[in-house]
mmCIF file of C-alpha atoms and ligand atoms in Angstrom:
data_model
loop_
_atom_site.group_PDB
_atom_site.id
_atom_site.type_symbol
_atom_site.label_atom_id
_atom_site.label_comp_id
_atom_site.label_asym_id
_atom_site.label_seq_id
_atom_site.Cartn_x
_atom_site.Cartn_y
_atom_site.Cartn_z
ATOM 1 C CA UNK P 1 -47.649 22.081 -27.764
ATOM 2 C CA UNK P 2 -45.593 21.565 -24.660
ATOM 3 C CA UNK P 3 -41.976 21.692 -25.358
ATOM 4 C CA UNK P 4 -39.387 18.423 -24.504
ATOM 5 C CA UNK P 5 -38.018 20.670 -21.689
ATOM 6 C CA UNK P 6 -40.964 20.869 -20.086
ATOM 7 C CA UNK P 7 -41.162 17.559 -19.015
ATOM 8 C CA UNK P 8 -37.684 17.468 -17.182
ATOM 9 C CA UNK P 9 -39.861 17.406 -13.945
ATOM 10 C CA UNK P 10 -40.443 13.176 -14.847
ATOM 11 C CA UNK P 11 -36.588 12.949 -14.849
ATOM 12 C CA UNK P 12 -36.279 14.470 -11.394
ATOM 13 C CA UNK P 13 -38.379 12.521 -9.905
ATOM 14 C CA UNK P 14 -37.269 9.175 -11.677
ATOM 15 C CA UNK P 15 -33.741 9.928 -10.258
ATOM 16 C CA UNK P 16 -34.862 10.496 -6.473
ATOM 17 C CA UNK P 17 -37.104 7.131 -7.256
ATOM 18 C CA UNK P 18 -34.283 4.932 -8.938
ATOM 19 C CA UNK P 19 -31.835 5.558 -5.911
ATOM 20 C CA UNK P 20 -34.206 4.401 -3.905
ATOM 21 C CA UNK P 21 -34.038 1.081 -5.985
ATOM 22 C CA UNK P 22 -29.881 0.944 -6.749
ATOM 23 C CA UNK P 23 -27.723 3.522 -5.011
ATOM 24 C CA UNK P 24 -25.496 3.552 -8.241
ATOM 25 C CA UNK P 25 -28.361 5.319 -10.250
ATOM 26 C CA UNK P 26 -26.777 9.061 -8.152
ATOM 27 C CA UNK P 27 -23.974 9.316 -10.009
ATOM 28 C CA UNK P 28 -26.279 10.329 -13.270
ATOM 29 C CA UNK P 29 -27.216 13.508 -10.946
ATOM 30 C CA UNK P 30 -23.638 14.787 -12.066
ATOM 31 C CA UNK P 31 -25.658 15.979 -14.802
ATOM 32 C CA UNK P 32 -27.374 18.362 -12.658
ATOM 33 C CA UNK P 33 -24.150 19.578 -11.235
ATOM 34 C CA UNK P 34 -21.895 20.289 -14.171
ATOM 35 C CA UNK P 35 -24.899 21.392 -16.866
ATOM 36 C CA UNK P 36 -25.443 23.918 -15.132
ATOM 37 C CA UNK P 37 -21.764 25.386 -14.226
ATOM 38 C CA UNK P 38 -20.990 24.632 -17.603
ATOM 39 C CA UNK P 39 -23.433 26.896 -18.883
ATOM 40 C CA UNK P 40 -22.653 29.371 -17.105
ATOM 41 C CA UNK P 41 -19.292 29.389 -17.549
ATOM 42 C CA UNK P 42 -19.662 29.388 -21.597
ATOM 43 C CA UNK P 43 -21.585 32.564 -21.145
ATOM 44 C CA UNK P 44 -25.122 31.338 -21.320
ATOM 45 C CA UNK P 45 -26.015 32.805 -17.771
ATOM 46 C CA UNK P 46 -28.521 31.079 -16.055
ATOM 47 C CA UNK P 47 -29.977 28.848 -18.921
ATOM 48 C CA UNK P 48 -30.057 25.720 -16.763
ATOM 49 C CA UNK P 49 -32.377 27.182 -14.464
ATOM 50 C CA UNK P 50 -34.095 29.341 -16.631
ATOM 51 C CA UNK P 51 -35.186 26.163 -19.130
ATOM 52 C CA UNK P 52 -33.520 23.015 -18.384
ATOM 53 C CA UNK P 53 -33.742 22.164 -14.498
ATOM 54 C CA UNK P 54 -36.268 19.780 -13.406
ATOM 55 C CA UNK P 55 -36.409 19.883 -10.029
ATOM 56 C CA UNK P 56 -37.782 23.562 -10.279
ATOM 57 C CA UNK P 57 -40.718 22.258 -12.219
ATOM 58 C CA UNK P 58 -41.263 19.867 -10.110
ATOM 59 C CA UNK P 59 -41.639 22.290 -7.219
ATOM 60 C CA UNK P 60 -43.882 24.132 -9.583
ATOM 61 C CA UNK P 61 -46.044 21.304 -10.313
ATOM 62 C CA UNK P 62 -46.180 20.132 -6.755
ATOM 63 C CA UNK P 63 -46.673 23.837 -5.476
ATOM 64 C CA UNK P 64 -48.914 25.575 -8.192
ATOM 65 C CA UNK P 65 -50.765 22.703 -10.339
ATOM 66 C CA UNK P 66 -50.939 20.741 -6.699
ATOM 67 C CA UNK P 67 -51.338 23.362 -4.684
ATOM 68 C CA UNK P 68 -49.616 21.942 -1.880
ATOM 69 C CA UNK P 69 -47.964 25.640 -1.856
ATOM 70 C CA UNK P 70 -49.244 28.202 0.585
ATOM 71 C CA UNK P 71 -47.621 30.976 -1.602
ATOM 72 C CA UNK P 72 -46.564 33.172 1.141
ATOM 73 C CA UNK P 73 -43.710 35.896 0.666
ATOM 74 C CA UNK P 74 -40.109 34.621 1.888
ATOM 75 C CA UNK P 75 -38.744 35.755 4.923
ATOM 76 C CA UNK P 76 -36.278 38.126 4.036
ATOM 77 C CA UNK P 77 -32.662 36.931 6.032
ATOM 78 C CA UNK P 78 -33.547 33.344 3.668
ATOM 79 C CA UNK P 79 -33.236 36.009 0.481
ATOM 80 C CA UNK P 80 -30.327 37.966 1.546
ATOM 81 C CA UNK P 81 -27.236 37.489 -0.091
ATOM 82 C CA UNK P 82 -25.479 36.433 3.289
ATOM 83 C CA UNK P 83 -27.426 33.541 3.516
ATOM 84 C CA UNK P 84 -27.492 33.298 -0.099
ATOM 85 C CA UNK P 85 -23.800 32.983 -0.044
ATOM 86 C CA UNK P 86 -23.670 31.563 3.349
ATOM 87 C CA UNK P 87 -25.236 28.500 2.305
ATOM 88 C CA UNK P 88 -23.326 28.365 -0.510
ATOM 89 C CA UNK P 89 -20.171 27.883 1.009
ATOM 90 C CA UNK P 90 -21.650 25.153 3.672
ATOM 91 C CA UNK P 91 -23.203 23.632 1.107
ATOM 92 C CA UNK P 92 -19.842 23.195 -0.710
ATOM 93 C CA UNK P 93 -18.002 22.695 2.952
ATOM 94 C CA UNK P 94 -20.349 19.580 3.147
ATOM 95 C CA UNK P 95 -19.728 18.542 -0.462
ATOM 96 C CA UNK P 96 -16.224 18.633 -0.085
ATOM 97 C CA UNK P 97 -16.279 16.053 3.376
ATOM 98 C CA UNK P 98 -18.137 13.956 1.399
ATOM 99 C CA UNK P 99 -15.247 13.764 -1.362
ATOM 100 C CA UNK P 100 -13.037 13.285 1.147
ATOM 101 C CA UNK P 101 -14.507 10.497 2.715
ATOM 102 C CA UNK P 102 -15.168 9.041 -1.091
ATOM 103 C CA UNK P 103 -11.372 9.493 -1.091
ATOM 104 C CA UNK P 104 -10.310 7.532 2.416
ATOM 105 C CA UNK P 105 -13.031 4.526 0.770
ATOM 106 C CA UNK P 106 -10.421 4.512 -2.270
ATOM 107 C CA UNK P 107 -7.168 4.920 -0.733
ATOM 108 C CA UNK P 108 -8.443 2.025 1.781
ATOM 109 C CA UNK P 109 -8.617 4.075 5.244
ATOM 110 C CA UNK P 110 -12.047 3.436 5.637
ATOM 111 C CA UNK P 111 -14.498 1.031 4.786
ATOM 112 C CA UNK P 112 -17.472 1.409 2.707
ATOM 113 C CA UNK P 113 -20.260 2.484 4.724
ATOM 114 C CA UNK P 114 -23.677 1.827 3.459
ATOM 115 C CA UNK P 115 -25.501 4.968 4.825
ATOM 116 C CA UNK P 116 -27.566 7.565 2.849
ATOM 117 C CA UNK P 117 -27.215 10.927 5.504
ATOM 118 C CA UNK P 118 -29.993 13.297 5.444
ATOM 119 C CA UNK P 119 -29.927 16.918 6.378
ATOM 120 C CA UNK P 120 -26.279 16.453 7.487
ATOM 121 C CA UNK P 121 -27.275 14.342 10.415
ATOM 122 C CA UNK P 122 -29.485 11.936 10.113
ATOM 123 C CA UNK P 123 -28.585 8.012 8.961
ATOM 124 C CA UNK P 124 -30.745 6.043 7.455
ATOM 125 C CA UNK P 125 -29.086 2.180 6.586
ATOM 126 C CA UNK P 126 -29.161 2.126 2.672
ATOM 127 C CA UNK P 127 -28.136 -1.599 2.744
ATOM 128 C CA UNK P 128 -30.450 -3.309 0.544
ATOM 129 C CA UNK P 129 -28.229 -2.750 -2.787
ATOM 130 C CA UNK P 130 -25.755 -5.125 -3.245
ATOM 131 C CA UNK P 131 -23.025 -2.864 -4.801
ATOM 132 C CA UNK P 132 -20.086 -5.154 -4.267
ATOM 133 C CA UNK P 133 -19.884 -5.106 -8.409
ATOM 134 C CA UNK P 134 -17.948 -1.768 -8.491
ATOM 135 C CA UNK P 135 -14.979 -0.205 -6.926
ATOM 136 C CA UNK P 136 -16.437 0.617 -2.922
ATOM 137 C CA UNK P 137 -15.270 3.944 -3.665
ATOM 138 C CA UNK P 138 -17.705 4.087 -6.573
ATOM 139 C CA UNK P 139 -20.223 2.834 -4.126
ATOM 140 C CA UNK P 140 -19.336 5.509 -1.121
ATOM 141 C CA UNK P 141 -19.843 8.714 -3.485
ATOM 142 C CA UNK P 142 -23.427 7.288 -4.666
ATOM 143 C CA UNK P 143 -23.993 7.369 -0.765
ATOM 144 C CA UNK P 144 -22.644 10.423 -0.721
ATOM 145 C CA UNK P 145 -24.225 12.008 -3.526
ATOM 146 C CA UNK P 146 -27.466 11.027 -3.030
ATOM 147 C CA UNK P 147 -27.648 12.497 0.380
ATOM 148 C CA UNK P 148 -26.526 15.710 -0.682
ATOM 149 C CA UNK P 149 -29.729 15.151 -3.978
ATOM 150 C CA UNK P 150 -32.131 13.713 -1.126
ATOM 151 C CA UNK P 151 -31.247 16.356 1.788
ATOM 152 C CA UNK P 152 -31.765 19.587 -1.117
ATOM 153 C CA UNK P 153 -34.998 18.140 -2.360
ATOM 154 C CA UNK P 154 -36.435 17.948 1.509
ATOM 155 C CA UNK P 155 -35.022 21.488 2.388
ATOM 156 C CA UNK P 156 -36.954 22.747 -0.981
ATOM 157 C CA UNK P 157 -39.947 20.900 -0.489
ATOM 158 C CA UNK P 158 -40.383 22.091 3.097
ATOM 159 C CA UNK P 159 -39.625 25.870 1.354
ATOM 160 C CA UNK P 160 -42.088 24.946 -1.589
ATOM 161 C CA UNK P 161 -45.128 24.412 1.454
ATOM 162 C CA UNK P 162 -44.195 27.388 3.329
ATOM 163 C CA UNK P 163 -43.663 30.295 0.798
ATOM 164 C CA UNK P 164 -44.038 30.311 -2.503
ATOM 165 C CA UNK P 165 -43.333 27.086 -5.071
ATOM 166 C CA UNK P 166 -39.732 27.772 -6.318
ATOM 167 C CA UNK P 167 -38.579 29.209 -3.130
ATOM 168 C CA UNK P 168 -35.451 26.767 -2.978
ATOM 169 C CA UNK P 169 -34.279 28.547 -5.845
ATOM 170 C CA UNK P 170 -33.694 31.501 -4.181
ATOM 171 C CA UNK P 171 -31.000 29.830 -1.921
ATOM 172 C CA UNK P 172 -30.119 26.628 -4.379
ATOM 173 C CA UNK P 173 -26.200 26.294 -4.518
ATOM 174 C CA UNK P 174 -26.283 25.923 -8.242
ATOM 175 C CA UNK P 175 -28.672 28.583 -8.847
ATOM 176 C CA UNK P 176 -26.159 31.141 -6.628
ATOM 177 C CA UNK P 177 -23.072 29.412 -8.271
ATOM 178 C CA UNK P 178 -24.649 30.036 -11.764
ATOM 179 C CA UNK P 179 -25.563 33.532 -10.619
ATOM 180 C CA UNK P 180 -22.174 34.146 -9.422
ATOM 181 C CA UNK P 181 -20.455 33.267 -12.427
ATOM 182 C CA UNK P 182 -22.220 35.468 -14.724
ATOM 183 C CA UNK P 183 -22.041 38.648 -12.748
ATOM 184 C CA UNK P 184 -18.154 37.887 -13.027
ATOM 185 C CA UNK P 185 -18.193 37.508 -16.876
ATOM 186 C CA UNK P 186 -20.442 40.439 -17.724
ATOM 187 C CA UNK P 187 -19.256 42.736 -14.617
ATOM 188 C CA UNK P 188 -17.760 45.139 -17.419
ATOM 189 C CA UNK P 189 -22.002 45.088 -19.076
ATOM 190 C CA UNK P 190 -23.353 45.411 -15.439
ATOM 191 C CA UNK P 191 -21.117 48.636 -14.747
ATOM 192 C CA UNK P 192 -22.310 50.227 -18.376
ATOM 193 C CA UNK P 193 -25.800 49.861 -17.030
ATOM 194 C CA UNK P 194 -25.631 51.040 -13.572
ATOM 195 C CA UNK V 1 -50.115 52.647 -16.651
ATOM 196 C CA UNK V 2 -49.259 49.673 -14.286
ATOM 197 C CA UNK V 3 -46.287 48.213 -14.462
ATOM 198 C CA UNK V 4 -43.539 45.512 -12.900
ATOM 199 C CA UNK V 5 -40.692 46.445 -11.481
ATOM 200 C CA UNK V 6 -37.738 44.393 -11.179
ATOM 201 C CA UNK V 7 -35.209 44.782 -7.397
ATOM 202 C CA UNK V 8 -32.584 43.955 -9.616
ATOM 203 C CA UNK V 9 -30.114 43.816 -6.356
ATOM 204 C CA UNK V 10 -32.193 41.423 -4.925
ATOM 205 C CA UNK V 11 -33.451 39.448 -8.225
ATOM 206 C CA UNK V 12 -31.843 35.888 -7.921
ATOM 207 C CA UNK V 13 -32.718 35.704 -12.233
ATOM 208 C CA UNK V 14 -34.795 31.976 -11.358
ATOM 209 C CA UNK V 15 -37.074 32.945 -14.776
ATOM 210 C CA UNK V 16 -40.163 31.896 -12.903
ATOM 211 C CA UNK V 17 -41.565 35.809 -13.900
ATOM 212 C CA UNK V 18 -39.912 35.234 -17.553
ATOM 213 C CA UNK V 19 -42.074 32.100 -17.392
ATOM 214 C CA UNK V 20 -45.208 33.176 -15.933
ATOM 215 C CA UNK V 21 -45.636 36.534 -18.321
ATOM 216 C CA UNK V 22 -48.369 35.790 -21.118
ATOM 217 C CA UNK V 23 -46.818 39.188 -22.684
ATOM 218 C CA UNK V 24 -43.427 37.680 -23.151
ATOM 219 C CA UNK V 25 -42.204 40.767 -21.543
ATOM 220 C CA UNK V 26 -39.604 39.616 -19.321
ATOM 221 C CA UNK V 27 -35.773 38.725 -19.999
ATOM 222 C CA UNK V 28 -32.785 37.312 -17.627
ATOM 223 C CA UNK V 29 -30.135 39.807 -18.536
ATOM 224 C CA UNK V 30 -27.542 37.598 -19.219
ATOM 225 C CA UNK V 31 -28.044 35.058 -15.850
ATOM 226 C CA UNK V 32 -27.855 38.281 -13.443
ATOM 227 C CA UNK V 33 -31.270 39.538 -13.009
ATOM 228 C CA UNK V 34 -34.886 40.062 -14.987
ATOM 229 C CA UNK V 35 -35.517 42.714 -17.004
ATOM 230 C CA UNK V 36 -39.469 44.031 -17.786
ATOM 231 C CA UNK V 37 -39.998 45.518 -21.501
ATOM 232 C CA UNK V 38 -42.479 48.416 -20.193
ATOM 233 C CA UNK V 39 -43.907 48.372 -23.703
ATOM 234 C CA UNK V 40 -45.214 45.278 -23.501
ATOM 235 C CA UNK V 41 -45.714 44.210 -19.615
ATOM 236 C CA UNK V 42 -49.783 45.029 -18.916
ATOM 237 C CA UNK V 43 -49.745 45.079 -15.184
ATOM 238 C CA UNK V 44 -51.102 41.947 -14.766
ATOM 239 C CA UNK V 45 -49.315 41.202 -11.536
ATOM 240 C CA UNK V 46 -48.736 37.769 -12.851
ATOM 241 C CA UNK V 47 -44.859 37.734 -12.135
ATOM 242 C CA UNK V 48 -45.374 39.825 -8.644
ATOM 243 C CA UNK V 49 -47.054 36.827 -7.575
ATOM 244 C CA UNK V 50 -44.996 33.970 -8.755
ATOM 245 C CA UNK V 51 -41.438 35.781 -7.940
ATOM 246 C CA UNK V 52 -40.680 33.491 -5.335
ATOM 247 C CA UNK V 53 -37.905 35.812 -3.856
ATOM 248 C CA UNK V 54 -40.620 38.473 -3.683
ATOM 249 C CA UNK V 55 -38.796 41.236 -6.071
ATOM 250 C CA UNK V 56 -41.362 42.276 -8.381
ATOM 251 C CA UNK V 57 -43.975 45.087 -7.685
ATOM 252 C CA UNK V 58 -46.145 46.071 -9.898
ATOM 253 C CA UNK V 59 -46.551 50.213 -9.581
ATOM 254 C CA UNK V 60 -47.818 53.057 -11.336
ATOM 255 C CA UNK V 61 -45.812 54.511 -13.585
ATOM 256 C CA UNK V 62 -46.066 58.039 -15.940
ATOM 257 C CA UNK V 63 -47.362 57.591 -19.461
ATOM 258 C CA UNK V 64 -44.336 58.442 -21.819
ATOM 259 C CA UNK V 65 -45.548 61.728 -23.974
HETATM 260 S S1 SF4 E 201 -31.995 27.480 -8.709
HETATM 261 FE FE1 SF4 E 201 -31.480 25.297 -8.429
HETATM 262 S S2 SF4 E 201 -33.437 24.222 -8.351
HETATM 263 FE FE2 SF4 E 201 -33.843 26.279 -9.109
HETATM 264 S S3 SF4 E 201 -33.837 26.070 -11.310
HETATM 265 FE FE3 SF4 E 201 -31.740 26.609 -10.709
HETATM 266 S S4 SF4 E 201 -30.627 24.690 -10.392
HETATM 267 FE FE4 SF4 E 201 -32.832 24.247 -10.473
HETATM 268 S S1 SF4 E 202 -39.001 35.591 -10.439
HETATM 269 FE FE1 SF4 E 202 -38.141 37.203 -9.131
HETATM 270 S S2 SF4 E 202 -36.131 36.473 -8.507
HETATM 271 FE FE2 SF4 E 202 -36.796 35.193 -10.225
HETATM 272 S S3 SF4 E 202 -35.918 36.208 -12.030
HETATM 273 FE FE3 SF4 E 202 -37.967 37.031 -11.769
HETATM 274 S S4 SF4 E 202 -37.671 38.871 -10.528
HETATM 275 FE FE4 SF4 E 202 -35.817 37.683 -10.340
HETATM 276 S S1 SF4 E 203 -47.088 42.397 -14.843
HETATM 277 FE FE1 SF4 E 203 -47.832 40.790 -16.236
HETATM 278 S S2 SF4 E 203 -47.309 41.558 -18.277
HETATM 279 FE FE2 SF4 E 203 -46.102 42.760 -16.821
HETATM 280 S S3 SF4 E 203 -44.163 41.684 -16.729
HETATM 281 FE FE3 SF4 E 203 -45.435 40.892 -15.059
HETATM 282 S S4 SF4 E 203 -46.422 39.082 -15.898
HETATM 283 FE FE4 SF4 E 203 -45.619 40.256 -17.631
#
């Protein structure tokens, strides 16, 4: 018998489908940014990824049960922990502009703009929503949020074709955040082993 | 005997060789990096294919007297 958690993949999916539909719908992928962290943080190491995030399986259904995968070995500078960590931090450079620019929406310097940004450069008009029932700061981080959901999921799908399935979660933010944190709570455990 | 071998520098602890192992032999030290139980892993190469940040051989390795 398969196991709740294995179906997570469905909810993935559904997420990148229903902001297709409402914007609003990427503010429930805050779930798949503080899970995680929060697991980590309480000790549990890399739980999230290990059983609970769905956008691995769906690599791994799209790359082994499709075979859309062509399984080949990673090149090493994408595995090293420079760009490990060097992604990372532009990752969270880029997540950080897009709070501020949430912020200028709220404190009224700027007006909402109705654009979902992919790969950090490329607009596509979003404007099909009508959002104008919540705050249009409310509205600007669903923009925001869902490009940063939508841009991930097209940098690990292109990974998924060329190497092996889960390659994005060898350079996944959360998956080096979550890494990150544990070696800093159970430094003292590594040491005794080493 | 055969058996995997863990880069535990390089390991990224993603679980997809914890997943893939029909021994059960694999664990993610606490979120850090995956550990093979030699006593149970039987070679079968099925995590050395899967690791998708390519960390895992599989080698020969002494049998304990
Ligand atoms: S590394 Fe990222 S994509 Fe992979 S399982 Fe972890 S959170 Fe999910
Ligand atoms: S699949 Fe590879 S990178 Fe992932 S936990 Fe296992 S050894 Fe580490
Ligand atoms: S070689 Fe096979 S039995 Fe050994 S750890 Fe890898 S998957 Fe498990």
């Amino acid at each position: 018998m398969k196991k709740w958690n294995e179906y997570l993949w469905i909810f993935s999916a559904l997420y990148l489908t229903l902001g297709f539909f409402n914007i609003l719908f990427a503010w429930i992928g805050m779930i798949c940014f503080i899970t995680p962290l929060l697991l980590s943080i309480i000790g549990k190491g890399k739980l999230y990824c290990n059983s609970y995030c769905g956008r691995g399986q769906l690599f791994e259904l799209l790359g082994d049960r499709l075979k859309l995968s062509s399984n080949r070995n990673i090149p090493a500078f994408l595995r090293s922990k420079w760009f490990r960590y060097g992604f990372l931090v532009f990752f969270m450079t880029m997540f950080g502009l897009m709070i501020f620019s949430t912020y200028l929406v709220f404190n009224g310097s700027n007006n909402l703009k109705e654009v979902v940004t992919l790969l950090w450069t490329i607009q596509l008009p979003w404007n099909w929503t009508n959002t104008s029932s919540v705050s249009p700061w409310i509205a600007q981080f669903a923009f925001g949020f869902y490009s940063v959901m939508l841009t991930s999921t097209i940098l690990g799908l292109l990974t998924m074709i060329f190497f092996k399935p889960r390659s994005w979660c060898v350079y996944c933010p959360m998956g080096t955040m979550t890494q990150g944190i544990s070696m800093l709570k159970y430094k003292k455990e590594i040491n005794k082993i080493r | 005997m055969k058996k995997a071998m863990v880069n535990q520098t390089e390991c990224v602890a993603c679980g997809v060789c914890k997943k893939v192992c029909p021994r059960q032999a694999i664990t993610i030290f606490h979120g850090i990096y995956a550990e093979v139980n030699e006593d149970l892993c039987v070679g079968c190469r099925k995590c050395e294919k899967a690791c998708p940040a390519s960390v895992i051989q599989v080698v020969q390795k002494e049998v304990k007297a």
